[in-house]
């Protein structure tokens, strides 16, 4: 903008003209950059469109040759004998005609004229012909998947795990972050370094003993291992909240302290109200983590279909249905599984982005 | 600032709403969440309605039995049995038996049963379970013969060959139940399109190939399948100029097969020598693997892994895609013949007999048995419940196998017709072919036990799957790789 | 790593009695206690236990036979590494994936962040949200979507390429293309890194750019002499996080082949797939623990190397860290 200021301060005609030219150039480049970014975004998000359209297709469309991208079915012709035949666009001496394929053979085939019902002999390779496709949306896929996937049950289990887990994760992280941010504890910096280090620890080393521990107390095959550990403060959340707490002015809590408020009271009536953006971000972080977690539910819930969460349920569904050839139904399932997190993301994206940025910049 | 306040409020509100939903639903989920209550162990005595009952646990999941329609029948069987027990107790202790059903998902059933056996709360009845399911638990199942004798149950009504095939190391550790023979599926429309005669449906019948009467052998199938493999220009695999990179139809597929079953199509055998610890590769199995490999890469009548996974072949379900003319399939594939009803991909189809190799027909046979855990505290009561379960024709029909006791066959036909009629209106399948194939089962079951079973199976399968994905292989190296990997697994067996 | 300085956070005013000091310590420890408990129960003990387990033959199906086997598990792992056995092959897949994916993802994230930081771009928040959104999709679902999207016959990529007369591989069914397919899938997770870069970019003081401009430097000079050095701490952080991410890669490969053998042709047999198979299918928890420690050692080494070299290329504005 400094360049513009300089230009504006020169009141000659030539400068005015060049200023306008500059403005136009600027506008063109703005449109250009924006268009470029928009097309990048489109390419990036094209698989979503694929998913949506495929989730509405009939599975037969997937195995057919020369099928269109949109949901469609082949036009069928019902002959006088009650049999149904596929209608093709057939090039004949009298131009392209829509004929129903009755008896396909390798080098010649018998067709039925859809208008007259007369049989037509045609010489050529029927496989090279294009069938006639009609737009047809199969909403029934959603009914099917909702039933087979047992979507309400998965949703209930997933919400149960992610909401309880979020409550635990956020509460514990607030307490611990407050401890790190406002108290003098001998060896605190060492402890804090330890906390940071646990963020980088590969989960594999912890997995097997944790699994055996939960098995020993009979918690495998329950939802507890997916909830309870989160009540003991995740390092990442603590880090994020602590950073935020440190930016809060200390005058308010000192005033409260002089009034004789206990530390707990200070935390909940002074610190927490000021820290909502960070707390919302941490809640969203944990909620999404929990919703999308796969390995832990896979290991702990194996064999307990009634406890499955969305991701393991979807995986089991896809493993069964991809094999049965219904690529369309697995896309429908994927669509249903992502609806809730994506919707919440859009609702809470501002707070969430801020959270990512807080955690990213400060490191 | 105002806007960001609104978004923040929306995010909070959505979380509160979610929490509310979860809490209201948690009233119902809570018991499930707090832990699927430990199953009452088998053999336990519990008091129901003032009367002591002996609990018999029935574990379902190692084989079929987990589909919703099957679960309904299973629950009905359990309810009927328990009701009858309350009227006339037939438990060995003079107490009524309480049959309790525990259904788990197939893919994890092995792990769960393993854990239960380890933890000492073994179920009593385990089934239906295939040979492979049992092989993962060597020595863990009880011998049925003395139990049957004590209960006065007649085992002689079964074919002795089937009993032999069911036995593990000479011990009948499974109660004979239902079999699923192999056969050849063929799509009549694709044969009509190629103007070729249908494959034979009676053992001994010849096939007419290029005007000559020939044996229905694997070599005949190869030649026939090439004629039924077509590229997008309409040329078949026997013609000059055939383009295998644009293939739109395949002559043959092994439906959901695997290495040992494929080997057994050519003759009975095993990867373990009779000493139980030496790895080997039987000669007929070598021929089978080579037939498969060449069928993919040289003669182009079988889809390679990429083609099989493509949408053209219904992402790995080639038989139902309408683009495969012949398929070797097990009886249980009935379940998965079509994804839509009525099917638009296949309309008219039937089944044919298995081809022969060196003049002998071998039709691998899958079977379902019921086993009783060796660790069962009350095997005799378990057997009482088991013989009732096995007597229910509607149950065996829901599993889709061919029952081993003749009078249940009517149930079977009713089931298959009800399943397939809406999907393939007007199509009639000659099921006698499948029943005939029962007699051609290999002497050694293709899923028979091996040391270090699960790992061994993974390891030979790893080599086997390369046949479909990698061309230019030397088959002798392939056989050697299998034997080497298996020998290492056998040596490491616990 | 910049940690906000908290030397001033001593809560009590100076010159108060010892008892207040101690009270404050106790309060502080009480607040830390959930984390301290979790640290011991869910982190410290498990780490110790997994180290001990890795020297035993612990098998879930015969826990009674557990005994110490010395270095047997490590010897087996070593031989599998040397002979391209399961451990070696799966580590190879993971390393190959890291080499393909990490640089690509960093470049893509940086590129997008630069684009979204452009003064000329209209509607920045919308684009930021759009590019970030796929991160929210459960990995199981996004893997299913890409599996369909990249299908060699009905997938859109193949169809789009074929309208230009270009051939397309059948990504997830072809051993040579399955890993690149997963790299593609990974681009949907680029949003996180992109945002972190974006935040870093916004933290660069504009005076620095002005200075380059005055020196007559162009766009490249600005990027080379200002953006890159100023972003280097963020870059460092992103590289570290990517490496840790690859070391934990599992879900996508498991969805592609629930059998856990890494089909097609073992090309997606990631390290953790092998670990899962060993531990949960074959019940060899002792050996699986040894595998976990191998991965831990590799990640720690990689992190140490990064930290060591960071002095040479990571530029901290404070200069004293």
PDB file of N, CA and C in Angstrom, chain A residues 58-60 62-63 65 84 104-106 125-127 156-157 159-160 163 215 221-224 280 283-284 287 302-305 307-308 316 322-326 344 347-348 350 354, chain B residues 3-4 7 11-12 18-19 22 25-26 28-29 32-33 35-36 104-105 108 112 193-195 227-228 230 232-234 236 248-249 256 311-312 314-317 323 339-340 344-345:
ATOM      1  N   UNK A  58     -26.779 -46.776  -8.473  1.00  0.00           N
ATOM      2  CA  UNK A  58     -27.113 -48.186  -8.351  1.00  0.00           C
ATOM      3  C   UNK A  58     -25.831 -48.984  -8.554  1.00  0.00           C
ATOM      4  N   UNK A  59     -25.673 -50.073  -7.799  1.00  0.00           N
ATOM      5  CA  UNK A  59     -24.399 -50.795  -7.896  1.00  0.00           C
ATOM      6  C   UNK A  59     -24.176 -51.363  -9.299  1.00  0.00           C
ATOM      7  N   UNK A  60     -25.244 -51.628 -10.043  1.00  0.00           N
ATOM      8  CA  UNK A  60     -25.064 -52.161 -11.401  1.00  0.00           C
ATOM      9  C   UNK A  60     -24.365 -51.168 -12.324  1.00  0.00           C
ATOM     10  N   UNK A  62     -21.866 -49.462 -11.607  1.00  0.00           N
ATOM     11  CA  UNK A  62     -20.421 -49.533 -11.407  1.00  0.00           C
ATOM     12  C   UNK A  62     -19.787 -50.604 -12.282  1.00  0.00           C
ATOM     13  N   UNK A  63     -20.505 -51.694 -12.548  1.00  0.00           N
ATOM     14  CA  UNK A  63     -19.888 -52.772 -13.326  1.00  0.00           C
ATOM     15  C   UNK A  63     -20.140 -52.606 -14.823  1.00  0.00           C
ATOM     16  N   UNK A  65     -20.106 -51.142 -18.635  1.00  0.00           N
ATOM     17  CA  UNK A  65     -19.109 -50.456 -19.462  1.00  0.00           C
ATOM     18  C   UNK A  65     -19.685 -49.128 -19.926  1.00  0.00           C
ATOM     19  N   UNK A  84     -37.022 -58.171 -20.392  1.00  0.00           N
ATOM     20  CA  UNK A  84     -36.479 -56.821 -20.500  1.00  0.00           C
ATOM     21  C   UNK A  84     -35.122 -56.850 -21.198  1.00  0.00           C
ATOM     22  N   UNK A 104     -27.407 -61.119 -28.143  1.00  0.00           N
ATOM     23  CA  UNK A 104     -26.064 -60.680 -28.536  1.00  0.00           C
ATOM     24  C   UNK A 104     -25.247 -61.859 -29.045  1.00  0.00           C
ATOM     25  N   UNK A 105     -24.494 -61.654 -30.121  1.00  0.00           N
ATOM     26  CA  UNK A 105     -23.525 -62.645 -30.595  1.00  0.00           C
ATOM     27  C   UNK A 105     -22.240 -61.909 -30.932  1.00  0.00           C
ATOM     28  N   UNK A 106     -21.186 -62.671 -31.221  1.00  0.00           N
ATOM     29  CA  UNK A 106     -19.889 -62.014 -31.377  1.00  0.00           C
ATOM     30  C   UNK A 106     -19.828 -61.053 -32.570  1.00  0.00           C
ATOM     31  N   UNK A 125     -20.008 -55.491 -33.786  1.00  0.00           N
ATOM     32  CA  UNK A 125     -19.657 -55.900 -32.425  1.00  0.00           C
ATOM     33  C   UNK A 125     -20.503 -55.106 -31.443  1.00  0.00           C
ATOM     34  N   UNK A 126     -21.438 -55.788 -30.778  1.00  0.00           N
ATOM     35  CA  UNK A 126     -22.373 -55.058 -29.893  1.00  0.00           C
ATOM     36  C   UNK A 126     -21.657 -54.396 -28.726  1.00  0.00           C
ATOM     37  N   UNK A 127     -20.479 -54.914 -28.379  1.00  0.00           N
ATOM     38  CA  UNK A 127     -19.767 -54.341 -27.241  1.00  0.00           C
ATOM     39  C   UNK A 127     -19.283 -52.920 -27.528  1.00  0.00           C
ATOM     40  N   UNK A 156     -24.584 -43.345  18.567  1.00  0.00           N
ATOM     41  CA  UNK A 156     -24.751 -43.269  20.005  1.00  0.00           C
ATOM     42  C   UNK A 156     -23.446 -43.635  20.716  1.00  0.00           C
ATOM     43  N   UNK A 157     -22.838 -44.752  20.295  1.00  0.00           N
ATOM     44  CA  UNK A 157     -21.578 -45.162  20.921  1.00  0.00           C
ATOM     45  C   UNK A 157     -20.507 -44.094  20.745  1.00  0.00           C
ATOM     46  N   UNK A 159     -20.821 -40.859  20.125  1.00  0.00           N
ATOM     47  CA  UNK A 159     -21.089 -39.656  20.915  1.00  0.00           C
ATOM     48  C   UNK A 159     -20.779 -39.909  22.383  1.00  0.00           C
ATOM     49  N   UNK A 160     -21.163 -41.065  22.850  1.00  0.00           N
ATOM     50  CA  UNK A 160     -20.905 -41.426  24.239  1.00  0.00           C
ATOM     51  C   UNK A 160     -19.408 -41.318  24.538  1.00  0.00           C
ATOM     52  N   UNK A 163     -18.042 -37.470  23.725  1.00  0.00           N
ATOM     53  CA  UNK A 163     -18.493 -36.412  24.630  1.00  0.00           C
ATOM     54  C   UNK A 163     -17.916 -36.622  26.036  1.00  0.00           C
ATOM     55  N   UNK A 215      -6.918 -55.480  29.914  1.00  0.00           N
ATOM     56  CA  UNK A 215      -7.440 -56.838  29.867  1.00  0.00           C
ATOM     57  C   UNK A 215      -7.462 -57.427  31.282  1.00  0.00           C
ATOM     58  N   UNK A 221     -13.207 -54.986  25.542  1.00  0.00           N
ATOM     59  CA  UNK A 221     -14.592 -55.295  25.226  1.00  0.00           C
ATOM     60  C   UNK A 221     -15.569 -54.365  25.908  1.00  0.00           C
ATOM     61  N   UNK A 222     -15.083 -53.235  26.420  1.00  0.00           N
ATOM     62  CA  UNK A 222     -15.966 -52.192  26.929  1.00  0.00           C
ATOM     63  C   UNK A 222     -15.489 -50.862  26.353  1.00  0.00           C
ATOM     64  N   UNK A 223     -16.277 -49.816  26.575  1.00  0.00           N
ATOM     65  CA  UNK A 223     -15.882 -48.504  26.055  1.00  0.00           C
ATOM     66  C   UNK A 223     -14.936 -47.778  27.009  1.00  0.00           C
ATOM     67  N   UNK A 224     -14.729 -48.347  28.190  1.00  0.00           N
ATOM     68  CA  UNK A 224     -13.950 -47.628  29.212  1.00  0.00           C
ATOM     69  C   UNK A 224     -12.532 -47.258  28.784  1.00  0.00           C
ATOM     70  N   UNK A 280     -12.568 -23.866  24.041  1.00  0.00           N
ATOM     71  CA  UNK A 280     -13.386 -24.382  22.931  1.00  0.00           C
ATOM     72  C   UNK A 280     -12.497 -25.114  21.934  1.00  0.00           C
ATOM     73  N   UNK A 283     -11.571 -28.440  23.292  1.00  0.00           N
ATOM     74  CA  UNK A 283     -12.722 -29.343  23.257  1.00  0.00           C
ATOM     75  C   UNK A 283     -12.912 -29.898  21.852  1.00  0.00           C
ATOM     76  N   UNK A 284     -12.834 -28.998  20.870  1.00  0.00           N
ATOM     77  CA  UNK A 284     -13.025 -29.455  19.497  1.00  0.00           C
ATOM     78  C   UNK A 284     -11.925 -30.432  19.103  1.00  0.00           C
ATOM     79  N   UNK A 287     -12.685 -33.693  20.674  1.00  0.00           N
ATOM     80  CA  UNK A 287     -13.882 -34.289  20.094  1.00  0.00           C
ATOM     81  C   UNK A 287     -13.570 -34.923  18.744  1.00  0.00           C
ATOM     82  N   UNK A 302     -12.864 -55.194  19.642  1.00  0.00           N
ATOM     83  CA  UNK A 302     -12.956 -56.270  18.673  1.00  0.00           C
ATOM     84  C   UNK A 302     -13.905 -57.339  19.198  1.00  0.00           C
ATOM     85  N   UNK A 303     -14.863 -57.690  18.337  1.00  0.00           N
ATOM     86  CA  UNK A 303     -15.822 -58.727  18.703  1.00  0.00           C
ATOM     87  C   UNK A 303     -17.058 -58.224  19.397  1.00  0.00           C
ATOM     88  N   UNK A 304     -17.113 -56.934  19.712  1.00  0.00           N
ATOM     89  CA  UNK A 304     -18.288 -56.416  20.412  1.00  0.00           C
ATOM     90  C   UNK A 304     -19.004 -55.415  19.514  1.00  0.00           C
ATOM     91  N   UNK A 305     -19.695 -55.955  18.524  1.00  0.00           N
ATOM     92  CA  UNK A 305     -20.329 -55.094  17.521  1.00  0.00           C
ATOM     93  C   UNK A 305     -21.285 -54.092  18.143  1.00  0.00           C
ATOM     94  N   UNK A 307     -20.846 -52.358  20.589  1.00  0.00           N
ATOM     95  CA  UNK A 307     -20.134 -51.207  21.154  1.00  0.00           C
ATOM     96  C   UNK A 307     -19.356 -50.436  20.100  1.00  0.00           C
ATOM     97  N   UNK A 308     -19.411 -50.881  18.855  1.00  0.00           N
ATOM     98  CA  UNK A 308     -18.583 -50.272  17.820  1.00  0.00           C
ATOM     99  C   UNK A 308     -18.807 -48.770  17.725  1.00  0.00           C
ATOM    100  N   UNK A 316     -15.656 -52.167   9.177  1.00  0.00           N
ATOM    101  CA  UNK A 316     -16.208 -53.520   9.085  1.00  0.00           C
ATOM    102  C   UNK A 316     -17.228 -53.576   7.952  1.00  0.00           C
ATOM    103  N   UNK A 322     -17.428 -53.991   0.232  1.00  0.00           N
ATOM    104  CA  UNK A 322     -16.558 -53.813  -0.910  1.00  0.00           C
ATOM    105  C   UNK A 322     -16.393 -55.157  -1.588  1.00  0.00           C
ATOM    106  N   UNK A 323     -16.383 -56.202  -0.815  1.00  0.00           N
ATOM    107  CA  UNK A 323     -16.227 -57.534  -1.368  1.00  0.00           C
ATOM    108  C   UNK A 323     -17.474 -57.961  -2.112  1.00  0.00           C
ATOM    109  N   UNK A 324     -18.617 -57.595  -1.574  1.00  0.00           N
ATOM    110  CA  UNK A 324     -19.844 -57.966  -2.256  1.00  0.00           C
ATOM    111  C   UNK A 324     -20.078 -57.077  -3.476  1.00  0.00           C
ATOM    112  N   UNK A 325     -19.121 -56.213  -3.772  1.00  0.00           N
ATOM    113  CA  UNK A 325     -19.179 -55.488  -5.028  1.00  0.00           C
ATOM    114  C   UNK A 325     -19.995 -54.222  -5.007  1.00  0.00           C
ATOM    115  N   UNK A 326     -20.430 -53.776  -3.822  1.00  0.00           N
ATOM    116  CA  UNK A 326     -21.243 -52.580  -3.797  1.00  0.00           C
ATOM    117  C   UNK A 326     -20.406 -51.369  -3.470  1.00  0.00           C
ATOM    118  N   UNK A 344     -19.856 -30.118  12.457  1.00  0.00           N
ATOM    119  CA  UNK A 344     -19.382 -29.424  13.663  1.00  0.00           C
ATOM    120  C   UNK A 344     -18.186 -28.554  13.343  1.00  0.00           C
ATOM    121  N   UNK A 347     -19.367 -25.367  11.940  1.00  0.00           N
ATOM    122  CA  UNK A 347     -19.971 -24.519  12.959  1.00  0.00           C
ATOM    123  C   UNK A 347     -18.894 -23.879  13.850  1.00  0.00           C
ATOM    124  N   UNK A 348     -17.885 -24.685  14.182  1.00  0.00           N
ATOM    125  CA  UNK A 348     -16.906 -24.190  15.154  1.00  0.00           C
ATOM    126  C   UNK A 348     -15.568 -23.855  14.549  1.00  0.00           C
ATOM    127  N   UNK A 350     -14.037 -21.267  13.374  1.00  0.00           N
ATOM    128  CA  UNK A 350     -13.267 -20.096  13.759  1.00  0.00           C
ATOM    129  C   UNK A 350     -12.463 -20.374  15.038  1.00  0.00           C
ATOM    130  N   UNK A 354      -8.290 -21.001  15.358  1.00  0.00           N
ATOM    131  CA  UNK A 354      -7.498 -20.222  16.297  1.00  0.00           C
ATOM    132  C   UNK A 354      -6.682 -21.173  17.181  1.00  0.00           C
TER     133      UNK A 354
ATOM    134  N   UNK B   3     -19.380 -11.384  15.071  1.00  0.00           N
ATOM    135  CA  UNK B   3     -19.506 -12.606  14.270  1.00  0.00           C
ATOM    136  C   UNK B   3     -18.777 -13.761  14.932  1.00  0.00           C
ATOM    137  N   UNK B   4     -17.561 -13.448  15.407  1.00  0.00           N
ATOM    138  CA  UNK B   4     -16.805 -14.552  16.001  1.00  0.00           C
ATOM    139  C   UNK B   4     -17.508 -15.027  17.263  1.00  0.00           C
ATOM    140  N   UNK B   7     -20.160 -17.481  16.081  1.00  0.00           N
ATOM    141  CA  UNK B   7     -19.622 -18.794  15.725  1.00  0.00           C
ATOM    142  C   UNK B   7     -19.244 -19.573  16.968  1.00  0.00           C
ATOM    143  N   UNK B  11     -20.642 -23.158  18.115  1.00  0.00           N
ATOM    144  CA  UNK B  11     -19.820 -24.323  18.409  1.00  0.00           C
ATOM    145  C   UNK B  11     -20.154 -24.872  19.786  1.00  0.00           C
ATOM    146  N   UNK B  12     -20.296 -23.949  20.742  1.00  0.00           N
ATOM    147  CA  UNK B  12     -20.609 -24.385  22.104  1.00  0.00           C
ATOM    148  C   UNK B  12     -21.971 -25.049  22.152  1.00  0.00           C
ATOM    149  N   UNK B  18     -24.907 -32.026  21.654  1.00  0.00           N
ATOM    150  CA  UNK B  18     -24.380 -33.385  21.511  1.00  0.00           C
ATOM    151  C   UNK B  18     -24.293 -34.069  22.861  1.00  0.00           C
ATOM    152  N   UNK B  19     -23.822 -33.287  23.847  1.00  0.00           N
ATOM    153  CA  UNK B  19     -23.690 -33.858  25.179  1.00  0.00           C
ATOM    154  C   UNK B  19     -25.060 -34.303  25.669  1.00  0.00           C
ATOM    155  N   UNK B  22     -26.075 -37.455  23.971  1.00  0.00           N
ATOM    156  CA  UNK B  22     -25.337 -38.604  24.466  1.00  0.00           C
ATOM    157  C   UNK B  22     -25.805 -38.989  25.860  1.00  0.00           C
ATOM    158  N   UNK B  25     -29.083 -40.680  25.721  1.00  0.00           N
ATOM    159  CA  UNK B  25     -28.988 -42.042  25.209  1.00  0.00           C
ATOM    160  C   UNK B  25     -28.130 -42.908  26.124  1.00  0.00           C
ATOM    161  N   UNK B  26     -27.343 -42.229  26.990  1.00  0.00           N
ATOM    162  CA  UNK B  26     -26.445 -43.022  27.814  1.00  0.00           C
ATOM    163  C   UNK B  26     -27.214 -43.848  28.831  1.00  0.00           C
ATOM    164  N   UNK B  28     -29.510 -45.711  28.164  1.00  0.00           N
ATOM    165  CA  UNK B  28     -29.657 -47.054  27.610  1.00  0.00           C
ATOM    166  C   UNK B  28     -28.310 -47.699  27.326  1.00  0.00           C
ATOM    167  N   UNK B  29     -27.306 -46.877  26.972  1.00  0.00           N
ATOM    168  CA  UNK B  29     -26.018 -47.498  26.642  1.00  0.00           C
ATOM    169  C   UNK B  29     -25.215 -47.835  27.883  1.00  0.00           C
ATOM    170  N   UNK B  32     -24.176 -51.304  28.684  1.00  0.00           N
ATOM    171  CA  UNK B  32     -23.268 -51.845  27.669  1.00  0.00           C
ATOM    172  C   UNK B  32     -21.898 -51.227  27.835  1.00  0.00           C
ATOM    173  N   UNK B  33     -21.882 -49.913  28.142  1.00  0.00           N
ATOM    174  CA  UNK B  33     -20.600 -49.237  28.231  1.00  0.00           C
ATOM    175  C   UNK B  33     -19.833 -49.710  29.454  1.00  0.00           C
ATOM    176  N   UNK B  35     -19.539 -52.281  30.527  1.00  0.00           N
ATOM    177  CA  UNK B  35     -18.878 -53.563  30.313  1.00  0.00           C
ATOM    178  C   UNK B  35     -19.905 -54.570  29.909  1.00  0.00           C
ATOM    179  N   UNK B  36     -19.678 -55.179  28.720  1.00  0.00           N
ATOM    180  CA  UNK B  36     -20.570 -56.256  28.369  1.00  0.00           C
ATOM    181  C   UNK B  36     -20.352 -57.246  29.502  1.00  0.00           C
ATOM    182  N   UNK B 104     -20.566 -63.589  18.049  1.00  0.00           N
ATOM    183  CA  UNK B 104     -19.532 -62.576  17.834  1.00  0.00           C
ATOM    184  C   UNK B 104     -19.238 -62.442  16.343  1.00  0.00           C
ATOM    185  N   UNK B 105     -18.605 -61.318  16.004  1.00  0.00           N
ATOM    186  CA  UNK B 105     -18.307 -61.051  14.594  1.00  0.00           C
ATOM    187  C   UNK B 105     -17.248 -62.017  14.080  1.00  0.00           C
ATOM    188  N   UNK B 108     -13.286 -61.450  14.144  1.00  0.00           N
ATOM    189  CA  UNK B 108     -12.561 -61.426  15.402  1.00  0.00           C
ATOM    190  C   UNK B 108     -12.868 -62.637  16.264  1.00  0.00           C
ATOM    191  N   UNK B 112     -11.375 -63.870  20.031  1.00  0.00           N
ATOM    192  CA  UNK B 112     -12.203 -63.881  21.232  1.00  0.00           C
ATOM    193  C   UNK B 112     -12.229 -65.266  21.856  1.00  0.00           C
ATOM    194  N   UNK B 193     -24.091 -66.051 -26.167  1.00  0.00           N
ATOM    195  CA  UNK B 193     -23.510 -64.999 -26.982  1.00  0.00           C
ATOM    196  C   UNK B 193     -22.350 -65.531 -27.807  1.00  0.00           C
ATOM    197  N   UNK B 194     -21.592 -66.463 -27.208  1.00  0.00           N
ATOM    198  CA  UNK B 194     -20.457 -67.046 -27.923  1.00  0.00           C
ATOM    199  C   UNK B 194     -20.883 -68.255 -28.753  1.00  0.00           C
ATOM    200  N   UNK B 195     -22.159 -68.621 -28.674  1.00  0.00           N
ATOM    201  CA  UNK B 195     -22.716 -69.786 -29.377  1.00  0.00           C
ATOM    202  C   UNK B 195     -21.931 -71.055 -29.074  1.00  0.00           C
ATOM    203  N   UNK B 227     -12.043 -69.013 -25.273  1.00  0.00           N
ATOM    204  CA  UNK B 227     -13.052 -68.560 -26.242  1.00  0.00           C
ATOM    205  C   UNK B 227     -14.041 -67.587 -25.601  1.00  0.00           C
ATOM    206  N   UNK B 228     -14.166 -67.686 -24.275  1.00  0.00           N
ATOM    207  CA  UNK B 228     -15.142 -66.847 -23.572  1.00  0.00           C
ATOM    208  C   UNK B 228     -14.503 -65.592 -22.990  1.00  0.00           C
ATOM    209  N   UNK B 230     -13.034 -61.983 -23.816  1.00  0.00           N
ATOM    210  CA  UNK B 230     -13.262 -61.071 -24.934  1.00  0.00           C
ATOM    211  C   UNK B 230     -12.665 -59.702 -24.634  1.00  0.00           C
ATOM    212  N   UNK B 232     -12.361 -55.415 -25.845  1.00  0.00           N
ATOM    213  CA  UNK B 232     -13.396 -54.420 -26.147  1.00  0.00           C
ATOM    214  C   UNK B 232     -13.746 -54.394 -27.629  1.00  0.00           C
ATOM    215  N   UNK B 233     -12.863 -54.943 -28.500  1.00  0.00           N
ATOM    216  CA  UNK B 233     -13.169 -54.974 -29.920  1.00  0.00           C
ATOM    217  C   UNK B 233     -13.972 -56.211 -30.289  1.00  0.00           C
ATOM    218  N   UNK B 234     -14.258 -57.068 -29.312  1.00  0.00           N
ATOM    219  CA  UNK B 234     -15.055 -58.254 -29.589  1.00  0.00           C
ATOM    220  C   UNK B 234     -14.240 -59.476 -29.984  1.00  0.00           C
ATOM    221  N   UNK B 236     -11.846 -62.750 -29.218  1.00  0.00           N
ATOM    222  CA  UNK B 236     -11.628 -63.616 -28.062  1.00  0.00           C
ATOM    223  C   UNK B 236     -10.167 -64.012 -27.942  1.00  0.00           C
ATOM    224  N   UNK B 248     -12.806 -57.090 -21.574  1.00  0.00           N
ATOM    225  CA  UNK B 248     -14.084 -56.737 -20.953  1.00  0.00           C
ATOM    226  C   UNK B 248     -14.856 -57.957 -20.463  1.00  0.00           C
ATOM    227  N   UNK B 249     -14.325 -59.160 -20.770  1.00  0.00           N
ATOM    228  CA  UNK B 249     -14.992 -60.367 -20.276  1.00  0.00           C
ATOM    229  C   UNK B 249     -13.940 -61.447 -20.048  1.00  0.00           C
ATOM    230  N   UNK B 256     -13.410 -66.202  -4.734  1.00  0.00           N
ATOM    231  CA  UNK B 256     -12.941 -66.104  -3.354  1.00  0.00           C
ATOM    232  C   UNK B 256     -12.170 -67.359  -2.956  1.00  0.00           C
ATOM    233  N   UNK B 311     -13.854 -52.198 -11.125  1.00  0.00           N
ATOM    234  CA  UNK B 311     -15.313 -52.128 -11.063  1.00  0.00           C
ATOM    235  C   UNK B 311     -15.959 -53.065 -12.075  1.00  0.00           C
ATOM    236  N   UNK B 312     -15.274 -53.280 -13.188  1.00  0.00           N
ATOM    237  CA  UNK B 312     -15.832 -54.186 -14.205  1.00  0.00           C
ATOM    238  C   UNK B 312     -16.204 -55.519 -13.578  1.00  0.00           C
ATOM    239  N   UNK B 314     -16.918 -56.008 -10.459  1.00  0.00           N
ATOM    240  CA  UNK B 314     -17.615 -55.712  -9.198  1.00  0.00           C
ATOM    241  C   UNK B 314     -16.657 -55.687  -8.009  1.00  0.00           C
ATOM    242  N   UNK B 315     -15.508 -55.076  -8.206  1.00  0.00           N
ATOM    243  CA  UNK B 315     -14.498 -54.912  -7.145  1.00  0.00           C
ATOM    244  C   UNK B 315     -14.251 -56.186  -6.363  1.00  0.00           C
ATOM    245  N   UNK B 316     -13.890 -57.243  -7.064  1.00  0.00           N
ATOM    246  CA  UNK B 316     -13.531 -58.474  -6.375  1.00  0.00           C
ATOM    247  C   UNK B 316     -14.679 -59.451  -6.203  1.00  0.00           C
ATOM    248  N   UNK B 317     -15.773 -59.249  -6.889  1.00  0.00           N
ATOM    249  CA  UNK B 317     -16.877 -60.212  -6.846  1.00  0.00           C
ATOM    250  C   UNK B 317     -17.193 -60.639  -8.275  1.00  0.00           C
ATOM    251  N   UNK B 323     -19.540 -60.349 -16.065  1.00  0.00           N
ATOM    252  CA  UNK B 323     -18.461 -60.310 -17.049  1.00  0.00           C
ATOM    253  C   UNK B 323     -17.531 -61.514 -16.938  1.00  0.00           C
ATOM    254  N   UNK B 339     -26.120 -58.345  -6.041  1.00  0.00           N
ATOM    255  CA  UNK B 339     -26.230 -57.214  -5.114  1.00  0.00           C
ATOM    256  C   UNK B 339     -27.589 -56.555  -5.246  1.00  0.00           C
ATOM    257  N   UNK B 340     -28.318 -56.881  -6.281  1.00  0.00           N
ATOM    258  CA  UNK B 340     -29.609 -56.224  -6.461  1.00  0.00           C
ATOM    259  C   UNK B 340     -30.643 -57.272  -6.852  1.00  0.00           C
ATOM    260  N   UNK B 344     -29.447 -57.326 -12.482  1.00  0.00           N
ATOM    261  CA  UNK B 344     -29.358 -56.866 -13.864  1.00  0.00           C
ATOM    262  C   UNK B 344     -28.086 -57.383 -14.508  1.00  0.00           C
ATOM    263  N   UNK B 345     -27.156 -57.889 -13.697  1.00  0.00           N
ATOM    264  CA  UNK B 345     -25.878 -58.288 -14.283  1.00  0.00           C
ATOM    265  C   UNK B 345     -25.898 -59.736 -14.789  1.00  0.00           C
TER     266      UNK B 345
END
